[in-house]
Coordinates of C-alpha atoms in Angstrom, one line a residue:
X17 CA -56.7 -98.4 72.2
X18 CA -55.9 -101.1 74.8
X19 CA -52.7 -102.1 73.5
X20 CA -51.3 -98.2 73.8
X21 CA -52.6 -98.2 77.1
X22 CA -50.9 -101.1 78.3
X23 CA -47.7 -100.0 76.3
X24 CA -48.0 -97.0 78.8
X25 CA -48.2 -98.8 81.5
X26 CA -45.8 -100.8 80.7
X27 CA -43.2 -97.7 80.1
X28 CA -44.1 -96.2 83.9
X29 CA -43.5 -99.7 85.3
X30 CA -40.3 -99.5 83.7
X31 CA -39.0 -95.9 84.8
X32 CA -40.3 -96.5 88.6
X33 CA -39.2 -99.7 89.5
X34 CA -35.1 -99.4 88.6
X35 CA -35.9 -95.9 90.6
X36 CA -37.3 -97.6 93.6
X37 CA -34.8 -99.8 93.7
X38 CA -32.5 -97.7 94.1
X39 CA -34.2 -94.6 96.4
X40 CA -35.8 -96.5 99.0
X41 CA -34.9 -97.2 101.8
X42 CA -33.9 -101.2 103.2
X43 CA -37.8 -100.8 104.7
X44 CA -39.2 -100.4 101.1
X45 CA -36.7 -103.4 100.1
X46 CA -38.0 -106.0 102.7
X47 CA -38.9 -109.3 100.9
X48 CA -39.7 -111.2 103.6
X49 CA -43.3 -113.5 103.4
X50 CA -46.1 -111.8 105.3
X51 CA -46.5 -114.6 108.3
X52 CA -49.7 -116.3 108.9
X53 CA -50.9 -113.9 111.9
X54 CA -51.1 -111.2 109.9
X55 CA -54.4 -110.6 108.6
X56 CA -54.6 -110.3 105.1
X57 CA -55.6 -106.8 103.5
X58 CA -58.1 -105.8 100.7
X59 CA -56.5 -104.7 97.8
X60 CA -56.6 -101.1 97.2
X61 CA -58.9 -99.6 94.2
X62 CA -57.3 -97.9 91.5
X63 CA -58.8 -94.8 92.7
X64 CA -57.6 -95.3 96.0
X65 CA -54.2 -95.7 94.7
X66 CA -54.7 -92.6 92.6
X67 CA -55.7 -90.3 95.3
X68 CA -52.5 -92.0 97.2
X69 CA -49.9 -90.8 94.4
X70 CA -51.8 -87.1 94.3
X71 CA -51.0 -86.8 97.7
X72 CA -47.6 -88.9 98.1
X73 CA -46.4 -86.1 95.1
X74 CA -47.9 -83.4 97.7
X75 CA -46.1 -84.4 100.0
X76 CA -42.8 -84.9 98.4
X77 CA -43.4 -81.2 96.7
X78 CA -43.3 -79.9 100.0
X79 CA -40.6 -81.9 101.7
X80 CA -38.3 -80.9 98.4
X81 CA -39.5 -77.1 99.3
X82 CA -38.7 -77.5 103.0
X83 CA -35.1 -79.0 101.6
X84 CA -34.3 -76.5 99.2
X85 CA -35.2 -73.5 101.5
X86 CA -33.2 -75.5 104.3
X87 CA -30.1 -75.8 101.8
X88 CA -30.3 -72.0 101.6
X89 CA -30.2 -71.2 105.5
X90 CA -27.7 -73.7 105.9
X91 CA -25.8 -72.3 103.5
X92 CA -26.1 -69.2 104.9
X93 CA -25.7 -69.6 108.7
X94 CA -22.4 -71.8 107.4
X95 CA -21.4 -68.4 105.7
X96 CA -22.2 -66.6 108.8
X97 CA -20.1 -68.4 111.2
X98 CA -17.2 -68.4 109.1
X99 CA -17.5 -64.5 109.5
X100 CA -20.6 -62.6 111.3
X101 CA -22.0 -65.0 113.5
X102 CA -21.8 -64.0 117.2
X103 CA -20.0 -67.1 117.7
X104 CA -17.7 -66.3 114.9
X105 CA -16.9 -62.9 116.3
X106 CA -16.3 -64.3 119.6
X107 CA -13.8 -67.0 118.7
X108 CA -12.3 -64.5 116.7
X109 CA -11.9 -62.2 119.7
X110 CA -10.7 -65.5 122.0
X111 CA -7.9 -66.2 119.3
X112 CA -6.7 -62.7 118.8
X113 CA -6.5 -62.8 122.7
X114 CA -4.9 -66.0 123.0
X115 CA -2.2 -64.7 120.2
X116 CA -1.8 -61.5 122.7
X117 CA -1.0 -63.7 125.3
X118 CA 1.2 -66.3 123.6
X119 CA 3.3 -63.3 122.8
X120 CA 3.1 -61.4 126.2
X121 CA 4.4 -65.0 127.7
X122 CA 7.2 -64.5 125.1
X123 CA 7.8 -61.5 126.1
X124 CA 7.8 -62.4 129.6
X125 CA 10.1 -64.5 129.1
X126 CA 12.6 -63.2 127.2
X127 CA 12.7 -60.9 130.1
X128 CA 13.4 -63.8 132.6
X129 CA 16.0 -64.3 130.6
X130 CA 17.6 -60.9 130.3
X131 CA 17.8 -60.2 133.9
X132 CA 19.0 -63.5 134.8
X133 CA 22.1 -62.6 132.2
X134 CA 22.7 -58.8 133.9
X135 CA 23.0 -60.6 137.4
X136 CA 25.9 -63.5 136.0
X137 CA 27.5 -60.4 134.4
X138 CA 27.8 -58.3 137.3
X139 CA 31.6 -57.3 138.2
X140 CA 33.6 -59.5 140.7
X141 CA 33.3 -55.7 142.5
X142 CA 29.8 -54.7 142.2
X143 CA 28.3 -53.1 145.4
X144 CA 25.9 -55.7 147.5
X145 CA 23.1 -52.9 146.3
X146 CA 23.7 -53.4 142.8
X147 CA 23.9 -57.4 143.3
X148 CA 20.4 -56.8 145.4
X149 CA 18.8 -55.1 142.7
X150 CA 19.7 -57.7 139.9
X151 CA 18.4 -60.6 142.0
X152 CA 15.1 -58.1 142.8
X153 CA 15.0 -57.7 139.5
X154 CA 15.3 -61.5 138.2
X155 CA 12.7 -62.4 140.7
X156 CA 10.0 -60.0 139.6
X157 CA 10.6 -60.8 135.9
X158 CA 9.2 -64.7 136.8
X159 CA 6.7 -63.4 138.6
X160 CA 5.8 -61.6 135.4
X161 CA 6.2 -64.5 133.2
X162 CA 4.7 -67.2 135.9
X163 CA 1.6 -64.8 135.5
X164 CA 1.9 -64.3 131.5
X165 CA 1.8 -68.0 131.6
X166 CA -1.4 -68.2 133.6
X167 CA -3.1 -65.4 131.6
X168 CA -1.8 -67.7 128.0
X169 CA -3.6 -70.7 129.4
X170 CA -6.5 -69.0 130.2
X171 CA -6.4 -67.5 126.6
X172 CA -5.9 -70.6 124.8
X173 CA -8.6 -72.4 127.2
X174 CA -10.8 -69.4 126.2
X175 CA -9.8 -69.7 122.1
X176 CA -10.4 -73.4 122.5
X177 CA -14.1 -73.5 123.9
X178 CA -14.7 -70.2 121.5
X179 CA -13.7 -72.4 118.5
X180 CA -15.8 -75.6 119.7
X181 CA -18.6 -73.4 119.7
X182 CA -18.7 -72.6 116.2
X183 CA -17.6 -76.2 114.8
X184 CA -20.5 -77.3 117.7
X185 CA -22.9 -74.7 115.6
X186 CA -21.6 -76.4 112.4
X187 CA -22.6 -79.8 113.3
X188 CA -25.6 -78.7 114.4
X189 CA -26.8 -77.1 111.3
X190 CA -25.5 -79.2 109.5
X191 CA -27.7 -82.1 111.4
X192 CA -30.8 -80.0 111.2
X193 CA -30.2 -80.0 107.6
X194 CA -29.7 -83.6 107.1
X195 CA -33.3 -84.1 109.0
X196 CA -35.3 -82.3 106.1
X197 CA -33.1 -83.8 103.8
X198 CA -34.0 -87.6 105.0
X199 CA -37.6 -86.5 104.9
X200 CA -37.3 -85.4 101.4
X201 CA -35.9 -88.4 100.2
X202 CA -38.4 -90.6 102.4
X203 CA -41.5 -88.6 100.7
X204 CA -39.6 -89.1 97.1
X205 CA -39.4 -93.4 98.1
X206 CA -42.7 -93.2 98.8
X207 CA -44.2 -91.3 96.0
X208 CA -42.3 -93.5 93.5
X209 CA -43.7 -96.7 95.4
X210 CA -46.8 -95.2 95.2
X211 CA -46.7 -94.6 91.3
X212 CA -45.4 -98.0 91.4
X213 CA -48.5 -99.6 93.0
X214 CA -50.7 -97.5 90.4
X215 CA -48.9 -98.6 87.4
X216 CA -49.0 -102.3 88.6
X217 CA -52.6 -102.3 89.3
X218 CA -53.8 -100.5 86.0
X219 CA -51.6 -102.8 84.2
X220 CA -53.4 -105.9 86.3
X221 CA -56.4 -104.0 85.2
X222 CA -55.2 -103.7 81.8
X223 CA -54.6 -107.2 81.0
X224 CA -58.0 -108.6 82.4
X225 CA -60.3 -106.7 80.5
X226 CA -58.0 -107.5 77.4
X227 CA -58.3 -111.4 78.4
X228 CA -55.3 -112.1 76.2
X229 CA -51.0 -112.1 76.3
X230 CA -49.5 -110.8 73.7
X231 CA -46.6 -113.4 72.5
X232 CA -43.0 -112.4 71.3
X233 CA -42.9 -111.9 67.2
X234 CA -39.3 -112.5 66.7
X235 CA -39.9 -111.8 63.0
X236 CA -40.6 -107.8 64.2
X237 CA -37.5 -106.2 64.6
X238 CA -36.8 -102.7 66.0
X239 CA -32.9 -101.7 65.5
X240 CA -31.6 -97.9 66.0
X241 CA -28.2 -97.2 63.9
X242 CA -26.5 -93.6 63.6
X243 CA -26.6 -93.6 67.7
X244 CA -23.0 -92.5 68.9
X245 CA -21.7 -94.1 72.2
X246 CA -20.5 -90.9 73.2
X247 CA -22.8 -87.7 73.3
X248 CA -21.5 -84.2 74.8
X249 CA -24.3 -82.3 76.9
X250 CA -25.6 -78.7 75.0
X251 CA -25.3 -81.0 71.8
X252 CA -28.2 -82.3 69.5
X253 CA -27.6 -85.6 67.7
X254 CA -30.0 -87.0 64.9
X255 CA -30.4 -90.8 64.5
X256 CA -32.6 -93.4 63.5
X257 CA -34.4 -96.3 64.1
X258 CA -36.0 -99.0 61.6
X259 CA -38.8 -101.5 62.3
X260 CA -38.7 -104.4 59.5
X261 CA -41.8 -107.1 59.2
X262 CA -39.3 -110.2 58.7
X263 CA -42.9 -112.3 58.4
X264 CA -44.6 -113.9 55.7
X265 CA -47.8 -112.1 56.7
X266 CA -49.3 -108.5 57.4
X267 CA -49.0 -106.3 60.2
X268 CA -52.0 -104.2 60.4
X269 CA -51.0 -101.1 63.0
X270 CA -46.9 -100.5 64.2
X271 CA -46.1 -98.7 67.8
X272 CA -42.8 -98.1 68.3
X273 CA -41.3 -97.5 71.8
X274 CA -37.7 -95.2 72.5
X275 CA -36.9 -94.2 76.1
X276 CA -34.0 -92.6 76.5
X277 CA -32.1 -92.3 80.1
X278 CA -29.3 -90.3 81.8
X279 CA -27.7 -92.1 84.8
X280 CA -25.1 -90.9 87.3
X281 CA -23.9 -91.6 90.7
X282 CA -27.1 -90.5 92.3
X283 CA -29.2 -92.6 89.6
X284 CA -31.4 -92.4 86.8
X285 CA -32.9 -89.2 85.7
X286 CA -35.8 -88.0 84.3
X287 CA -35.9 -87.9 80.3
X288 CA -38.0 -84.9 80.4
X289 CA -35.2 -82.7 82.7
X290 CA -32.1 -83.8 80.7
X291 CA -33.0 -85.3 77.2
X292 CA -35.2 -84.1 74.7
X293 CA -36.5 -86.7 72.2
X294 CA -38.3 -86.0 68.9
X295 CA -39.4 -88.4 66.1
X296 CA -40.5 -87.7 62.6
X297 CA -41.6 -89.8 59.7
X298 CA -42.0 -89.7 56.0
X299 CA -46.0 -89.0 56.3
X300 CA -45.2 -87.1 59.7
X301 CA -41.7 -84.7 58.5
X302 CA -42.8 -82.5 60.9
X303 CA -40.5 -83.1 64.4
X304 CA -42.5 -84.4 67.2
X305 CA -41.6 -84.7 71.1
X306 CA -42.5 -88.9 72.1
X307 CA -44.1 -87.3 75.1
X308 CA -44.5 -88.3 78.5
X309 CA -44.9 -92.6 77.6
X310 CA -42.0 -92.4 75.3
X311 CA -43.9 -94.7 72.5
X312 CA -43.9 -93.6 68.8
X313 CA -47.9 -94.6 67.2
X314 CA -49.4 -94.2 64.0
X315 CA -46.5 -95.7 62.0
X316 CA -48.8 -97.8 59.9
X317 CA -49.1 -101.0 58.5
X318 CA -46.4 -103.1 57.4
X319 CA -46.2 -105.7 54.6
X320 CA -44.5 -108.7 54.3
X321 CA -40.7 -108.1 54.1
X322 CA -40.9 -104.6 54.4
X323 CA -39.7 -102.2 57.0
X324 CA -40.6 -98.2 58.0
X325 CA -38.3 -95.5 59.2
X326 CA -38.5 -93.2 61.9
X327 CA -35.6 -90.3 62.5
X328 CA -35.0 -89.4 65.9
X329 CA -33.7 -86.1 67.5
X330 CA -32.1 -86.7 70.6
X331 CA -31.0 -82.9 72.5
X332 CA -29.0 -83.1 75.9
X333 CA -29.7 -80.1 78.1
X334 CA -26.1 -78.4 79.2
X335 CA -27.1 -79.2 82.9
X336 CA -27.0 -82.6 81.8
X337 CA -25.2 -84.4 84.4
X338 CA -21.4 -86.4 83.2
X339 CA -22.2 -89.4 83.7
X340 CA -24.1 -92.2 81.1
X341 CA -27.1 -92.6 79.4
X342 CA -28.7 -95.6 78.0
X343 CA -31.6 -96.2 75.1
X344 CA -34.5 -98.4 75.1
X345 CA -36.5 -99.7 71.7
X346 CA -38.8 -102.1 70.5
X347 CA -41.9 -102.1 68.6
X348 CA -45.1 -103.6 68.8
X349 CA -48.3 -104.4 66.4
X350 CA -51.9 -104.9 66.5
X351 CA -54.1 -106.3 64.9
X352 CA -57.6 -104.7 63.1
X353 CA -59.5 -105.8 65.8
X354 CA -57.6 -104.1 68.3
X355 CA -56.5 -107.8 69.6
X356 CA -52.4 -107.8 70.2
X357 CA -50.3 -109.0 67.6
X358 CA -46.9 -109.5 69.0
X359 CA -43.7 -107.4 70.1
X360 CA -40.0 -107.1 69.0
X361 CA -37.1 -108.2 71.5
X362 CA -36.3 -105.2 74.0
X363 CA -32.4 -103.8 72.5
X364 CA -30.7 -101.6 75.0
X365 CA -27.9 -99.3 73.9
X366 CA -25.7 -97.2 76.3
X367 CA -23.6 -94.4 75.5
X368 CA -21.1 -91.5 77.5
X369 CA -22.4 -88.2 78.5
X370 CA -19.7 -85.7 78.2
X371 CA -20.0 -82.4 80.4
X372 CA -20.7 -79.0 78.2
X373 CA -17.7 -78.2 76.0
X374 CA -15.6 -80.9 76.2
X375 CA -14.8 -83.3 73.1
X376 CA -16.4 -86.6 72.5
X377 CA -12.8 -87.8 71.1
X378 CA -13.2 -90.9 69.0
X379 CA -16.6 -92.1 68.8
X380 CA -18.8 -95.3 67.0
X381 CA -22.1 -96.7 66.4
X382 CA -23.3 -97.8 70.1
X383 CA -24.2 -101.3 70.0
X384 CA -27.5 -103.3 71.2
X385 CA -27.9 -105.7 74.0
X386 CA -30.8 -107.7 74.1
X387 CA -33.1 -108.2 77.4
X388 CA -31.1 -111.0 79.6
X389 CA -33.6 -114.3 79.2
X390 CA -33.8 -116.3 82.2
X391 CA -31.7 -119.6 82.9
X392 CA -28.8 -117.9 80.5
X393 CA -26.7 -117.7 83.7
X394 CA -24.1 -115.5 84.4
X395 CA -20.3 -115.7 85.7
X396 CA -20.3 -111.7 86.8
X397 CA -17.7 -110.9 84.0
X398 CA -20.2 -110.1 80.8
X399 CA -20.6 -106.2 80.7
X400 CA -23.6 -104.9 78.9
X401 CA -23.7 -104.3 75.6
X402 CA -21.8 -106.9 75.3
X403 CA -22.3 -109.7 72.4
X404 CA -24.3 -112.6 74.9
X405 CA -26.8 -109.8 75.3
X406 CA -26.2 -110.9 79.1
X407 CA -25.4 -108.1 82.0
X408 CA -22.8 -108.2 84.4
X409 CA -23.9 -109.0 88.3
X410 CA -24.4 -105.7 89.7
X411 CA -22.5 -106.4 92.7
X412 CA -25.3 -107.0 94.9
X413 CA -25.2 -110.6 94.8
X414 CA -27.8 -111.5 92.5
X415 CA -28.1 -111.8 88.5
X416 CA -30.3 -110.2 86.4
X417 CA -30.8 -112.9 83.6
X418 CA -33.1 -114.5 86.2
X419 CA -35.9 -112.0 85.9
X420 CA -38.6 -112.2 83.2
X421 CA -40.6 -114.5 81.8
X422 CA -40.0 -117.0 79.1
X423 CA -42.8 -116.4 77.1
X424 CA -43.0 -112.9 77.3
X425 CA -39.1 -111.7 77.3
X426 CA -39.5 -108.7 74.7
X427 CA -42.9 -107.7 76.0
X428 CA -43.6 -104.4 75.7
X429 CA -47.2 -104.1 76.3
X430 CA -49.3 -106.5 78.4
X431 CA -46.4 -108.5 79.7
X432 CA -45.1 -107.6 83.0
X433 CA -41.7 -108.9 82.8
X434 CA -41.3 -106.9 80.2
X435 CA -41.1 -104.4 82.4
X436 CA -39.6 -105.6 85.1
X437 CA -36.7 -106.5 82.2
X438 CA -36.4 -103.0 81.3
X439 CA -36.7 -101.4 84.9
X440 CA -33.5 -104.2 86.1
X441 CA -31.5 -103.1 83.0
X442 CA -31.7 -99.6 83.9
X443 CA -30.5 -100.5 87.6
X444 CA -27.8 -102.8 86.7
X445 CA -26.7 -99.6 84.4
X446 CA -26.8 -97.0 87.4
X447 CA -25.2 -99.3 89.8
X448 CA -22.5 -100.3 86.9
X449 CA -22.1 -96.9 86.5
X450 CA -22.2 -95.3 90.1
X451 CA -19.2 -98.7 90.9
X452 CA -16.9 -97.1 88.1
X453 CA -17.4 -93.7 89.2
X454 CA -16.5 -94.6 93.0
X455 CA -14.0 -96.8 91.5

C-alpha cells in the first residue's frame, strides 16, 4: 500500500526533524552552500543509509551506557569526597587542625594579655624580683602567642590547600563526566540525522515510484473534540476524533493519522515512553495501540456527506515529565486503484501536563490550529492555537508560516512539506514552551 507507506514516512520525517533541530549541535545546523571546489558526492543508497542508522543507534546505545554508568561513579566519588575520600579525610583533619590552632592562638593570647595586667598591677612596693618575674613572664607569653600565630597560619594554609583539593577533585569529576555526556548527546544528533537522511530518501523513493502528488481535499475533514487542555500524568483520558466526507463524491479507503507529543525544557519526547495511544471503532470495539507510525487504517469508505468515528484512549505514564504536550490529526484517502486521493488540513492541539497527583483545576475543550501556510506573515505576537491558525516567532529570528508548500500544506502522505509543517510546529512548541519555563 504505497500511500500507507508514504504516510509513514511522512510521520518519521515529522518526529526527527523538530528533534534535530533542536539536539544538534550548530555543526549539524550549518546552512551554508557547498562552494564550487568541493567536489560533489554520490548520493548514498537506501541501504547504505540503513546500515548508517543500525550503527549510528549502536553507537548512541553505548555512549548512553558509558553516560549512565559515568552518572553513577560520579555520583558516587561526589558522595565519597563529601565524606570517605582520602582527600575528604585529609581536609577534614587540616580543618580540625586549623580550629586547634585558631583556638591555641586565642589562648595564647589571652595569656599575653593576662600577664601584661599582673605586671600594671604590681604594688608601688613590690620587690625588683617580683617586678622581674612579671616582665619574664609577659615576654614568654608573646613568644608563646607570636609562635601560636605561626603554627594558625600554617594550619589555615594547610586547611586551605586540603579543601582546594577536594573542590579541585570535584571539578575534575565533574569534567570527566561532562566528556561522556557530550559524546552521548553527539552520538544521539547523529543518529537522529541519520534517521533523518533515511526517512528523506525512502520518502524521495516513495514518491518516484508513485509518479503522482497527492493534492489537499479541503472537503475531508479530521477534527478531535472531548480533548482536555489540561491532562495530569498517571491519568487516562478518552476522546475522539471524526473524519467527515464534505464532498459530493465517494471516498473509497480512509487513514487517519493521531501523534501525540510530550514536550519540556529538554524537548520533545517519545510517544512511546510517556503517552500511550489506543483507537477503537464501531467495526473494531476492541482498543488498539496506533503503533509505532501513529496512523489509524482500515476505517473504510466514506459516502457523500457522511462522516466515521474513531474513539481514542490517550494514558500518560506517572514519569511523565510537567511540562506540555501537543496532538497532531489529519486523514487521508485513496482511491481503488491504490492512486492518492487527497488529505485533510494538518490541526494541532496542545494541552498542559500536570505532574502525578496534582489537580488539573478548571479545564476545556483544547482547540485546533491549523498548519501556518506560507506568505500569511507573522508580527511575533500570535500564540498557537490561536484563531489565525498562525504560530508565534520562536524567538530565533525567523517565522514558521514560511515553510511548506502551497499546494501541498495539509499533506500527510507524499508531500514533504507536510512534514516539514508538522516537524516546525512541534519545534516552535518546545522552544515556546522551554522560553515560558526559563521565563
Amino acid at each position: 500500500m504505497k500511500i500507507r507507506r508514504a504516510l509513514a514516512t511522512a510521520v518519521a520525517l515529522a518526529v526527527t526533524t523538530p528533534a534535530a533541530l533542536l539536539a544538534v549541535s550548530p555543526a549539524y545546523a550549518d546552512t551554508k552552500p557547498v562552494t564550487q571546489t568541493q567536489e560533489k558526492k554520490s548520493k548514498p543508497t537506501i541501504k547504505e543509509l540503513e546500515t548508517a542508522v543500525a550503527e549510528a543507534k549502536e553507537a548512541y546505545e553505548k555512549a548512553a551506557k558509558a553516560k549512565a554508568d559515568a552518572l553513577v561513579e560520579l555520583r558516587k566519588t561526589l558522595d565519597e569526597l563529601g565524606s570517605t575520600h582520602p582527600l575528604a579525610v585529609t581536609a577534614a583533619a587540616a580543618k580540625q587542625a586549623a580550629k586547634d590552632a585558631d583556638a591555641a592562638k586565642t589562648a595564647a593570647d589571652q595569656a599575653v594579655t593576662d600577664a601584661k595586667a599582673k605586671l600594671a598591677d604590681l604594688p608601688e612596693d613590690a620587690t625588683p624580683e617580683q617586678k622581674t618575674a612579671a616582665e619574664t613572664a609577659v615576654t614568654e607569653a608573646e613568644a608563646t602567642a607570636a609562635s601560636a600565630a605561626t603554627a594558625k597560619a600554617a594550619a589555615d594554609a594547610k586547611a586551605t590547600e586540603a579543601v582546594t583539593a577536594v573542590n579541585d577533585a570535584r571539578v575534575a569529576a565533574a569534567r570527566a563526566y561532562d566528556v561522556v555526556d557530550k559524546a552521548a548527546d553527539d552520538a544521539l544528533a547523529a543518529k537522529i540525522s541519520a534517521e533523518a537522511a533515511l526517512a528523506q530518501a525512502v520518502k524521495e523513493a516513495e514518491e518516484e515510484e508513485e509518479g503522482d502528488v497527492c493534492e489537499p481535499e479541503n472537503d475531508l475533514t479530521a477534527e478531535v473534540t472531548g480533548l482536555p487542555n489540561k491532562l495530569v500524568a498517571g491519568t487516562t483520558t478518552d476522546f475522539a476524533l471524526r473524519v467527515t466526507n464534505g464532498s459530493d463524491r465517494n471516498m473509497d479507503e480512509i487513514i487517519a493519522y493521531t501523534g501525540v507529543f510530550a514536550t519540556d525544557k529538554t524537548g520533545i519526547k517519545e510517544t512511546g515512553k510517556f503517552f500511550r495511544l489506543q483507537w477503537s471503532t464501531k467495526s473494531s470495539p476492541k482498543w488498539q495501540s496506533t503503533g509505532e507510525d501513529d496512523y489509524i487504517d482500515g476505517l473504510g469508505p466514506l459516502k457523500p456527506g457522511s462522516h466515521t468515528d474513531v474513539k481514542l484512549r490517550l494514558t500518560l505514564d506517572k514519569a511523565t515529565p510537567a511540562g506540555n504536550g501537543v496532538a497532531f490529526v489529519a486523514a487521508d484517502f485513496y482511491n481503488k486503484d491504490g492512486s492518492c486521493g487527497g488529505m485533510t488540513d494538518l490541526n494541532m492541539y496542545e494541552f498542559d501536563v500536570k505532574a502525578a497527583g496534582s489537580k488539573p483545576g478548571k479545564t476545556e475543550d483544547a482547540k485546533p490550529s491549523k498548519a501556518p501556510k506560507p506568505g500569511t506573515g507573522n508580527t511575533g505576537t500570535t500564540p498557537l492555537g490561536s484563531s489565525s491558525g498562525t504560530p508565534a516567532q520562536t524567538g530565533t529570528g525567523g517565522s514558521l508560516a514560511a515553510t511548506g508548500s502551497s499546494s501541498a500544506t495539509g499533506s500527510i502522505a507524499l508531500a514533504g512539506g507536510a512534514a516539514v509543517l508538522l516537524g516546525a510546529a512541534a519545534v516552535f512548541v518546545v522552544r515556546r514552551r522551554k522560553a515560558g519555563s526559563a521565563a
